[in-house]
CSV table of C-alpha atoms and ligand atoms in Angstrom, one decimal:
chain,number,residue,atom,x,y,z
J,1,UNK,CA,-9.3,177.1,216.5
J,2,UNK,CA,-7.5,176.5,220.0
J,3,UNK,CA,-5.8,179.8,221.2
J,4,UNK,CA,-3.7,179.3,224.4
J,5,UNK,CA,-2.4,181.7,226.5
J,6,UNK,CA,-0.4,179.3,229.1
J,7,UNK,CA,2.3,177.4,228.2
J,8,UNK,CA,1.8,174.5,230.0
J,9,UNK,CA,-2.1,173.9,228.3
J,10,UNK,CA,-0.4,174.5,225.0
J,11,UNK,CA,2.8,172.3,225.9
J,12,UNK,CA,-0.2,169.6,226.9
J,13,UNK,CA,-1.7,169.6,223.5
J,14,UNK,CA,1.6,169.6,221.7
J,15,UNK,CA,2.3,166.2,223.4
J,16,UNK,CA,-0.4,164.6,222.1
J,17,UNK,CA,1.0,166.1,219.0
J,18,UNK,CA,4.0,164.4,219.0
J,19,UNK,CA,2.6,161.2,220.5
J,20,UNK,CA,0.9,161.0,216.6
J,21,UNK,CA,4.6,161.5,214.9
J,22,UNK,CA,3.1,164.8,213.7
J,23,UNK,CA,5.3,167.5,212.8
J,24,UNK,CA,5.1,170.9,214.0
J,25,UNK,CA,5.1,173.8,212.2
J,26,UNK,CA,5.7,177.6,213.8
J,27,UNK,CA,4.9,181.1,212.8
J,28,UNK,CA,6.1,183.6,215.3
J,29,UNK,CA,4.3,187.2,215.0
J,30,UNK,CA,3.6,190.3,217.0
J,31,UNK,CA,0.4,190.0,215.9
J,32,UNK,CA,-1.8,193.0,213.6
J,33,UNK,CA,-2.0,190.2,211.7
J,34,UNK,CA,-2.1,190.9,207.6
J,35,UNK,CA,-2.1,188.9,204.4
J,36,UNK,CA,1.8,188.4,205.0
J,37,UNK,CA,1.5,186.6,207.9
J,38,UNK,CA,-1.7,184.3,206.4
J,39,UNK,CA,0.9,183.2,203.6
J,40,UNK,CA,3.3,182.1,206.1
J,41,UNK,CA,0.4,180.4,207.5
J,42,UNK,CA,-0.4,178.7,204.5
J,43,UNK,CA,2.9,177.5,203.8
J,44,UNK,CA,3.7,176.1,207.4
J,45,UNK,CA,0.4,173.6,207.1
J,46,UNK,CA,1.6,172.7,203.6
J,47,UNK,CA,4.7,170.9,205.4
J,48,UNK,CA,3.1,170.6,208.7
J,49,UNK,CA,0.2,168.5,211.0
J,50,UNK,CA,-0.1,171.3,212.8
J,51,UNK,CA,1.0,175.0,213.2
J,52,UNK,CA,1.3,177.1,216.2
J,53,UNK,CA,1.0,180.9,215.5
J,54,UNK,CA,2.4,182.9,218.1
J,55,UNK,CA,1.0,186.6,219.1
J,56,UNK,CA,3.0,188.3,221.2
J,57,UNK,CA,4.3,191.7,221.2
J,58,UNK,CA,7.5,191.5,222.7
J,59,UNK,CA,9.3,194.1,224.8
J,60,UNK,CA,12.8,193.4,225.3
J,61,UNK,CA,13.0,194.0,221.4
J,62,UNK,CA,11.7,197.5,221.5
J,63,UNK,CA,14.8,200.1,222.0
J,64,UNK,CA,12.4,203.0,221.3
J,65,UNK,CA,9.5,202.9,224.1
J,66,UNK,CA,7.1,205.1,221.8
J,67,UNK,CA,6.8,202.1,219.6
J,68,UNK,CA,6.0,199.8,221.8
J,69,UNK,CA,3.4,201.8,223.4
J,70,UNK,CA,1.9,202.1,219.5
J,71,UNK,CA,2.6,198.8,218.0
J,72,UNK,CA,-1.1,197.6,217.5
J,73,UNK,CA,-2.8,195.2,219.8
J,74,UNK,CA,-5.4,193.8,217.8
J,75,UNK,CA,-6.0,190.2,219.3
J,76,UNK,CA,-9.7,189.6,218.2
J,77,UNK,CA,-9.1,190.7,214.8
J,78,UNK,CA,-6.2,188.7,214.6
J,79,UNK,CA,-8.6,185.3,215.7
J,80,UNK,CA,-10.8,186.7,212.9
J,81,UNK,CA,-8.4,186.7,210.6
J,82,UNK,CA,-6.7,183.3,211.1
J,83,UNK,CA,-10.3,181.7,210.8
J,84,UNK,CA,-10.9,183.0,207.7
J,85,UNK,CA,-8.3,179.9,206.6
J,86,UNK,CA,-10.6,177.1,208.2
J,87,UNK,CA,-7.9,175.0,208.9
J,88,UNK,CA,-8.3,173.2,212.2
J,89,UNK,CA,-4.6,172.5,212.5
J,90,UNK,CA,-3.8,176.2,213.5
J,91,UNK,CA,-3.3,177.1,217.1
J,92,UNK,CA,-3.1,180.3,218.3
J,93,UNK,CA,-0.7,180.6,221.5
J,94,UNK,CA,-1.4,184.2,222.8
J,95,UNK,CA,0.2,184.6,225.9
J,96,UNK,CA,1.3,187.5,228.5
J,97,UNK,CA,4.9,188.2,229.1
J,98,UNK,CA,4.9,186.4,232.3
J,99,UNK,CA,4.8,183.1,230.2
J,100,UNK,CA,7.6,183.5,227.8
J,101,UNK,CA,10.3,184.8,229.9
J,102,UNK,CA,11.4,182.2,232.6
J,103,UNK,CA,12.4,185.3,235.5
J,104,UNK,CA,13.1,188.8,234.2
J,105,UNK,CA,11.7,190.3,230.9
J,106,UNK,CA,14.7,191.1,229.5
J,107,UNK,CA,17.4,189.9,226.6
J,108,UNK,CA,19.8,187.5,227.1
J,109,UNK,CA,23.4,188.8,225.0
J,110,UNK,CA,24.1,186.8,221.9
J,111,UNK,CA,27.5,187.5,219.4
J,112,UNK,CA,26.1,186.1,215.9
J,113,UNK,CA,29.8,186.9,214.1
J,114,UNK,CA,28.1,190.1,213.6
J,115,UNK,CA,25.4,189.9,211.7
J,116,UNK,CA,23.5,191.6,215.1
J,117,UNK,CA,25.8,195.0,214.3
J,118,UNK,CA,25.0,195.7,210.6
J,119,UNK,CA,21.5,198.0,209.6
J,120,UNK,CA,18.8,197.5,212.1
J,121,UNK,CA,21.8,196.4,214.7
J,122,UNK,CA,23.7,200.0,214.1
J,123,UNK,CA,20.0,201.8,214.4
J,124,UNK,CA,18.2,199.8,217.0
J,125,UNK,CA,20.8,198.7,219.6
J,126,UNK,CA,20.0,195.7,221.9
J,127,UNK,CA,17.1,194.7,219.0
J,128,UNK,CA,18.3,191.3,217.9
J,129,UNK,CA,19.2,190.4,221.4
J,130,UNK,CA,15.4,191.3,222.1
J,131,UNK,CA,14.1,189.3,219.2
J,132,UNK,CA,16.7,186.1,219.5
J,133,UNK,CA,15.9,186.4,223.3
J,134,UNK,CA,12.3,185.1,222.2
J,135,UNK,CA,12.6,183.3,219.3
J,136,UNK,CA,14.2,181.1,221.8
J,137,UNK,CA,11.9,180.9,224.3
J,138,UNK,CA,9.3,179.9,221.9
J,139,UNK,CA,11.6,177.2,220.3
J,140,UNK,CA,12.2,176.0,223.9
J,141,UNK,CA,8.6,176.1,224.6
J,142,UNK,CA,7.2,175.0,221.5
J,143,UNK,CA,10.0,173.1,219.9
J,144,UNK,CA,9.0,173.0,216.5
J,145,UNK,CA,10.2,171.2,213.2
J,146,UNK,CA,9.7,173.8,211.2
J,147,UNK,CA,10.0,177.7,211.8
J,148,UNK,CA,8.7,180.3,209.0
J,149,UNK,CA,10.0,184.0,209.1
J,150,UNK,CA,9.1,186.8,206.4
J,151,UNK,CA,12.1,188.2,204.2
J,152,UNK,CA,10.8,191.3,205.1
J,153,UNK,CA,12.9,191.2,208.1
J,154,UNK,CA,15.9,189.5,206.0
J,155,UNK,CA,18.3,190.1,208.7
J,156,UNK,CA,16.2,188.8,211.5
J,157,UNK,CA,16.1,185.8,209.5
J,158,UNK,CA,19.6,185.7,209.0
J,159,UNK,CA,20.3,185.8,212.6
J,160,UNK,CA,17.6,183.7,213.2
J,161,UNK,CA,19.6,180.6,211.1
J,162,UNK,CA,22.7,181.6,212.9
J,163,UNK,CA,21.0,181.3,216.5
J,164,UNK,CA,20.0,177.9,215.7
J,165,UNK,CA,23.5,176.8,214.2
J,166,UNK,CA,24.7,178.0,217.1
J,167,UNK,CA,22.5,176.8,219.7
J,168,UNK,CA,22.1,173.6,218.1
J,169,UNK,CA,18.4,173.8,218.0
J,170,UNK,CA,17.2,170.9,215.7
J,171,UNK,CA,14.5,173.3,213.5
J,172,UNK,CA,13.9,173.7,210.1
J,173,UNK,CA,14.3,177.6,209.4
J,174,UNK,CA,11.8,178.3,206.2
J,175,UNK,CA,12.3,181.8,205.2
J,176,UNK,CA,9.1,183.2,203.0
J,177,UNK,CA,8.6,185.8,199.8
J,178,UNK,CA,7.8,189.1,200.9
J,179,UNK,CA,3.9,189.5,200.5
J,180,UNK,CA,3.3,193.6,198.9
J,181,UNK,CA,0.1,195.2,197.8
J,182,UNK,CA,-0.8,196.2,194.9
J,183,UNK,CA,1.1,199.1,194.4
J,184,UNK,CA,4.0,197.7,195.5
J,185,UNK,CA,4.1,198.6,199.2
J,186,UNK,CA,5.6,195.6,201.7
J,187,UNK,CA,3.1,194.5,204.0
J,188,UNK,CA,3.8,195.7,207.6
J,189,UNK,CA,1.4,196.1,210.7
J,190,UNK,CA,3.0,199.3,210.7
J,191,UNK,CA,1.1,200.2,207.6
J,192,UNK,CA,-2.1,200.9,209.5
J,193,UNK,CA,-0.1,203.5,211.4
J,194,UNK,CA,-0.4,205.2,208.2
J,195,UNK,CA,-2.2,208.9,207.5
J,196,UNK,CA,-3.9,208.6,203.9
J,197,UNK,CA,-1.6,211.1,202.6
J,198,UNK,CA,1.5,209.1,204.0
J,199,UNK,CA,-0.2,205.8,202.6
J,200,UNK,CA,-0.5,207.5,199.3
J,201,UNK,CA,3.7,208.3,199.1
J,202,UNK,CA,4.6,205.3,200.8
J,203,UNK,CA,5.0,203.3,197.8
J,204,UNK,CA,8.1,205.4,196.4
J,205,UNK,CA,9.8,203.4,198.9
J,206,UNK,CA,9.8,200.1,196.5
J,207,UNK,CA,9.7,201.9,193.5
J,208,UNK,CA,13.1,203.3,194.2
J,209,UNK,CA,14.1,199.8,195.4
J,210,UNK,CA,13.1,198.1,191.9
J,211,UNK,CA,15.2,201.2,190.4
J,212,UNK,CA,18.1,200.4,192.2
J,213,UNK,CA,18.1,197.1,191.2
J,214,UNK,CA,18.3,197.6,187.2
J,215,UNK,CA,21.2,200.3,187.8
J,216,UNK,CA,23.1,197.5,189.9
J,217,UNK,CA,23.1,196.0,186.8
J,218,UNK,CA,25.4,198.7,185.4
J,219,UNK,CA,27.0,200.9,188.7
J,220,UNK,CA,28.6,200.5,191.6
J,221,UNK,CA,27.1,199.7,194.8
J,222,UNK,CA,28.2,203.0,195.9
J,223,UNK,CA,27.2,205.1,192.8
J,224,UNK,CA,23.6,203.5,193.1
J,225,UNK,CA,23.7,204.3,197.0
J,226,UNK,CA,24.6,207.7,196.4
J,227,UNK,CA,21.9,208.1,193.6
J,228,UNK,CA,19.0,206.5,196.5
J,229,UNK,CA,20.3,208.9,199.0
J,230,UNK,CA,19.3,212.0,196.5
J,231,UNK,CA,16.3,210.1,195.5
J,232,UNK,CA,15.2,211.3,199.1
J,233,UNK,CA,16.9,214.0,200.0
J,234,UNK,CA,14.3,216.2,198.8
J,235,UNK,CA,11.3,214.5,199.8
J,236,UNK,CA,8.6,216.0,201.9
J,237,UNK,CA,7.5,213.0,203.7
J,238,UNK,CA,9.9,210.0,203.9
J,239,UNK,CA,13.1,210.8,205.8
J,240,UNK,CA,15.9,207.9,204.5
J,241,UNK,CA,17.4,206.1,207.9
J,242,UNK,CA,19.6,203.9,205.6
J,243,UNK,CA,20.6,202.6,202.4
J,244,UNK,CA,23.0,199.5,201.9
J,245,UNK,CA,24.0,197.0,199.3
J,246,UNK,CA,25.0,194.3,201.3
J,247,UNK,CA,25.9,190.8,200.9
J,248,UNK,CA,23.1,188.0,201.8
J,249,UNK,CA,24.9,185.7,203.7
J,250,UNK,CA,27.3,188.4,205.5
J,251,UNK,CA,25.2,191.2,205.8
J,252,UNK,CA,28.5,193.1,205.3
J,253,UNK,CA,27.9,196.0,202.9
J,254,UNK,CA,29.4,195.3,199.4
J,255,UNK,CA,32.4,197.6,198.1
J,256,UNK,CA,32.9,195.5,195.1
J,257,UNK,CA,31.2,193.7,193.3
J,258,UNK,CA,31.4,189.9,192.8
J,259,UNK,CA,29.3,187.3,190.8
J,260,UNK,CA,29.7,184.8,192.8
J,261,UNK,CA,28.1,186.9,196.1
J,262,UNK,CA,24.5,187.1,196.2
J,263,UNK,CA,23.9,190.4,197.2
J,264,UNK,CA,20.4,192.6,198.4
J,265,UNK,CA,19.8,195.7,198.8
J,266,UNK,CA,18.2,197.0,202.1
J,267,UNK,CA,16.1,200.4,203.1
J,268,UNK,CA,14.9,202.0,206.5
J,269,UNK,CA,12.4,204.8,206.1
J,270,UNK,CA,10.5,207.3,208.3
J,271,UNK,CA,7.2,208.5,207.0
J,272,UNK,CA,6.3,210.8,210.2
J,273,UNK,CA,6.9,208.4,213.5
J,274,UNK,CA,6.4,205.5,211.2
J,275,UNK,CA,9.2,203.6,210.2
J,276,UNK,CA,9.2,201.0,207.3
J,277,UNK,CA,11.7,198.6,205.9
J,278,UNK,CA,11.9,196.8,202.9
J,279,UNK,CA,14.4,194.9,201.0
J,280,UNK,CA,15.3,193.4,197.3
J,281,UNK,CA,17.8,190.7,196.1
J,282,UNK,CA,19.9,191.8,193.3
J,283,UNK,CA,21.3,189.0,191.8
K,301,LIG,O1,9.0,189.5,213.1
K,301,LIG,C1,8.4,189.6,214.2
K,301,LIG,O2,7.2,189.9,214.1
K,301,LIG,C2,9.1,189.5,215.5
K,301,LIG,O3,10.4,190.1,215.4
K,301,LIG,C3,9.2,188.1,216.0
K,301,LIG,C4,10.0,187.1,215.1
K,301,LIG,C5,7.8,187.5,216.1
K,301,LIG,C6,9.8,188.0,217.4
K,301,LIG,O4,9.1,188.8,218.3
């Protein structure tokens, strides 16, 4: 497996690439690579020649320092972990700050009709400017055909499509199933940040999601907001950040409800300093 950490070696290869008519597939990640990220993996070199996975743990998304100082940096086991798929066609493009950002490391301001200002937006200001920032770096830098991002991050993805409608990026935006574990728990690099007796609680999280869901059926998006909130108002270990029923394609929350809007349900928890999202369509 080739892992680059200039853009210029990697850009080199990538021409030969394209010389071949190959497409090119791309799975941006922070790295602390998990079984999510291999099944995005898997599904870019079903459609493509070749796929780039990117590792980089990017600051200008960050608006709480702490977290960036403790988001995992786990570049070896990351290499490990990609070989276990014995798939020639991956490359790894690992590269220092210095590479991505042209000048200054810091995010450019985007208006995406604003998706930017609902959930993560209202609780991590200047995130998605961070995060579109370098999605677009590495589409200029790469230029892919294909780009995969988890549902996990729903809204990222969301705001990833609009950033290429409105840049007019020609890329394929793939979003991809959230990957859980067995007991129901999202998979997150954030997860290893986990105490046992955190891990152990951790799952309520989806539990209470999959609840929400069958009482959607029957209440309104406020009565089965209301019912979350004192789901974990008495709970010794998760702290709710948010709760919202909102629609997919808006990211607006719902007030009434409409067959005809797809709607998901969305949920930012802290178990100590850790914080974990997760999210579930409704209809
Ligand atoms: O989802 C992530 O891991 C990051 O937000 C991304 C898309 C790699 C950008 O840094």
């Amino acid at each position: 497996m080739r892992v680059y950490k200039l853009k210029q070696d990697l850009q080199a290869h990538l021409k030969k690439v394209l010389e071949l008519q190959n497409a090119i597939g791309l799975v941006p990640t922070m790295g602390a690579l998990h079984q999510g990220h291999l099944s995005l993996v898997t599904t870019a070199l079903k459609d493509n020649e070749v796929v780039v996975v990117s590792i980089f743990v990017n600051p200008t998304q960050f608006n709480n320092q702490n977290d960036l100082h403790n988001y995992p940096r786990t570049l070896d086991s990351d290499l490990k972990l990609l070989e276990t798929l014995k798939n020639s066609n991956i490359i790894v493009y690992a590269p220092e700050a210095s590479d991505v950002y042209q000048d200054e490391i810091t995010a450019q301001s985007f208006s995406f009709d604003g998706l930017e200002h609902e959930m993560e937006g209202e609780f991590r200001k200047g995130h998605f400017n961070g995060v579109a920032t370098v999605v677009k770096n590495l589409f200029e830098i790469i230029k892919p055909h294909n780009a995969y991002f988890g549902e996990k991050d729903f809204q990222q993805l969301q705001i990833v499509r609009k950033l290429v409608e409105i840049t007019g990026f020609d890329i394929n935006i793939i979003g991809c199933p959230i990957l859980r574990e067995n007991d129901g728990l999202a998979m997150s690099s954030r997860n290893g940040r986990l105490t046992q007796e955190q891990r152990n609680v951790v799952p309520f999280i989806y539990k209470t999601l999959k609840t929400a869901k069958v009482k959607f059926g029957t209440k309104s998006a406020n009565e089965v907001s209301e019912w979350v909130k004192s789901e974990f108002a008495n709970h010794k270990l998760l702290a709710l950040e948010y709760f919202t029923i909102a629609n997919e394609t808006t990211l607006k929350p719902v007030k009434r409800k409409n067959k005809q809007n797809k709607c998901r349900a969305f949920i930012a928890v802290f178990v100590g300093d850790v914080r974990l999202i997760d999210n579930i369509e409704l209809n």
